[in-house]
């Protein structure tokens, strides 16, 4: 689906990843390739960042990114409710789908590459830097992915950057 085409709800214009995920959950097979196109690049970037920190090749990261995308799409097909914009009755900006995808990618990267990396930072600080600087998420989106507040994201990012400066 591209700009100007009708989305699964019959609207024209730009759709969010959550709109596409909702359509996949609803059984719209045409939304699946569009969702894959939208999520493959950020998932690949995340996996490459994690692979680089652990000393693995980008080809390993690219393979993992495809596995993650397959797992996310398969999960959406069988797990209703992860793609909407509410979680436990409260509104979250892109939260449930973003958090769902991040958890799968993070767990897969931990399994394949290990949770190691730079020992001067905590795992949370590393994840904040990857999501903020490499993936390009804002503080609200990063907080939704990590299930923390945007204020905590800013604090963790500040601490991580200070550890770089001190090194």
Coordinates of C-alpha atoms in Angstrom, one line a residue:
X1 CA 0.0 0.0 0.0
X2 CA 1.3 3.4 -0.8
X3 CA 0.2 7.0 -0.2
X4 CA -3.1 7.6 -1.8
X5 CA -4.3 4.0 -1.8
X6 CA -7.1 3.0 0.4
X7 CA -6.1 1.5 3.7
X8 CA -7.9 -1.6 5.1
X9 CA -10.5 0.7 6.7
X10 CA -11.3 2.3 3.4
X11 CA -9.4 5.6 4.1
X12 CA -7.0 7.3 1.7
X13 CA -3.7 8.6 2.7
X14 CA -0.8 7.7 5.0
X15 CA -1.3 4.8 7.4
X16 CA 0.7 4.0 10.4
X17 CA 2.4 0.7 11.2
X18 CA -0.3 0.2 13.8
X19 CA -3.0 0.6 11.1
X20 CA -1.3 -2.1 9.0
X21 CA -0.8 -4.3 12.1
X22 CA -4.5 -3.9 12.9
X23 CA -5.4 -5.0 9.4
X24 CA -3.2 -8.1 9.6
X25 CA -4.8 -9.0 12.9
X26 CA -8.2 -8.6 11.2
X27 CA -7.2 -11.0 8.6
X28 CA -6.3 -8.7 5.7
X29 CA -3.7 -10.6 3.8
X30 CA -3.0 -7.6 1.5
X31 CA -1.7 -5.6 4.6
X32 CA 1.0 -8.2 5.4
X33 CA 3.5 -7.2 2.7
X34 CA 3.0 -3.5 3.4
X35 CA 3.6 -4.1 7.1
X36 CA 6.7 -6.2 6.3
X37 CA 8.1 -3.4 4.1
X38 CA 7.5 -0.8 6.8
X39 CA 9.1 -2.8 9.7
X40 CA 12.0 -4.6 7.9
X41 CA 14.3 -1.6 7.8
X42 CA 14.1 -0.6 11.5
X43 CA 14.3 -4.2 12.6
X44 CA 17.3 -4.8 10.4
X45 CA 19.0 -1.7 11.8
X46 CA 18.3 -2.8 15.4
X47 CA 19.7 -6.3 14.7
X48 CA 22.8 -4.9 13.0
X49 CA 23.4 -2.6 16.0
X50 CA 23.1 -5.5 18.4
X51 CA 25.3 -7.7 16.2
X52 CA 28.0 -5.0 15.9
X53 CA 28.2 -4.6 19.7
X54 CA 28.7 -8.4 20.0
X55 CA 31.2 -8.7 17.1
X56 CA 29.0 -10.6 14.7
X57 CA 28.7 -10.0 10.9
X58 CA 25.9 -8.0 9.4
X59 CA 24.8 -11.1 7.4
X60 CA 24.0 -12.8 10.8
X61 CA 22.0 -9.7 11.8
X62 CA 20.1 -9.6 8.4
X63 CA 19.2 -13.3 8.9
X64 CA 18.0 -12.5 12.4
X65 CA 15.9 -9.5 11.2
X66 CA 14.0 -11.7 8.7
X67 CA 13.4 -14.3 11.5
X68 CA 12.1 -11.5 13.8
X69 CA 9.8 -10.1 11.1
X70 CA 8.4 -13.6 10.4
X71 CA 7.8 -14.2 14.1
X72 CA 6.1 -10.8 14.5
X73 CA 3.8 -11.5 11.4
X74 CA 3.0 -15.0 12.6
X75 CA 2.2 -13.7 16.1
X76 CA -0.1 -11.0 14.7
X77 CA -2.0 -13.6 12.8
X78 CA -2.7 -15.6 16.0
X79 CA -2.6 -13.0 18.8
X80 CA -5.4 -10.4 18.7
X81 CA -5.0 -7.2 20.6
X82 CA -1.2 -6.5 20.3
X83 CA -1.5 -4.0 17.5
X84 CA -4.1 -1.6 18.8
X85 CA -3.3 1.7 20.4
X86 CA -4.6 0.8 23.8
X87 CA -3.0 -1.5 26.4
X88 CA -5.0 -2.5 29.4
X89 CA -7.5 0.3 28.7
X90 CA -5.0 3.1 28.5
X91 CA -3.9 4.9 25.3
X92 CA -0.3 4.4 24.3
X93 CA 1.2 6.1 21.2
X94 CA 2.2 3.2 19.0
X95 CA 3.0 1.3 22.2
X96 CA 1.5 -2.2 22.0
X97 CA 2.7 -3.1 18.5
X98 CA 6.1 -1.3 19.0
X99 CA 6.6 -3.0 22.4
X100 CA 5.5 -6.4 20.9
X101 CA 8.0 -6.1 18.0
X102 CA 10.8 -4.8 20.2
X103 CA 10.4 -7.6 22.7
X104 CA 10.7 -10.2 20.0
X105 CA 13.7 -8.5 18.4
X106 CA 15.4 -8.0 21.7
X107 CA 14.9 -11.5 22.9
X108 CA 16.1 -12.9 19.6
X109 CA 19.2 -10.7 19.6
X110 CA 19.9 -11.7 23.2
X111 CA 19.7 -15.4 22.2
X112 CA 21.8 -15.0 19.1
X113 CA 24.3 -12.4 20.1
X114 CA 24.2 -12.4 23.9
X115 CA 23.3 -9.5 26.1
X116 CA 26.9 -8.4 26.4
X117 CA 28.6 -5.5 24.7
X118 CA 30.1 -2.3 26.3
X119 CA 30.5 -2.9 30.0
X120 CA 30.6 0.8 30.8
X121 CA 26.8 1.0 30.2
X122 CA 23.8 -0.9 31.5
X123 CA 21.8 -3.0 29.1
X124 CA 19.0 -0.4 29.3
X125 CA 21.4 2.4 28.4
X126 CA 22.6 0.5 25.4
X127 CA 19.1 -0.2 24.3
X128 CA 18.1 3.5 24.7
X129 CA 21.0 4.6 22.5
X130 CA 20.3 2.0 19.8
X131 CA 16.6 2.9 19.7
X132 CA 17.1 6.7 19.9
X133 CA 20.2 7.2 17.7
X134 CA 20.2 4.3 15.2
X135 CA 16.4 3.5 14.9
X136 CA 15.4 7.2 15.3
X137 CA 12.6 6.7 17.8
X138 CA 11.6 9.7 20.0
X139 CA 11.5 9.5 23.8
X140 CA 7.8 8.5 23.9
X141 CA 8.3 5.7 21.3
X142 CA 11.4 4.5 23.0
X143 CA 9.6 4.5 26.4
X144 CA 6.7 2.5 24.9
X145 CA 9.1 -0.1 23.5
X146 CA 11.0 -0.4 26.7
X147 CA 7.9 0.0 28.9
X148 CA 9.4 3.0 30.8
X149 CA 8.5 6.7 31.0
X150 CA 9.9 9.2 28.5
X151 CA 11.7 10.9 31.5
X152 CA 13.5 7.6 32.3
X153 CA 14.5 7.4 28.6
X154 CA 16.1 10.8 28.8
X155 CA 17.8 10.0 32.0
X156 CA 19.2 6.7 30.7
X157 CA 20.4 8.4 27.5
X158 CA 22.1 11.2 29.5
X159 CA 23.9 8.6 31.6
X160 CA 25.0 6.6 28.6
X161 CA 26.4 9.6 26.8
X162 CA 28.2 10.7 30.0
X163 CA 29.8 7.2 30.2
X164 CA 31.0 7.7 26.6
X165 CA 32.5 11.1 27.5
X166 CA 34.2 9.6 30.6
X167 CA 35.8 6.8 28.5

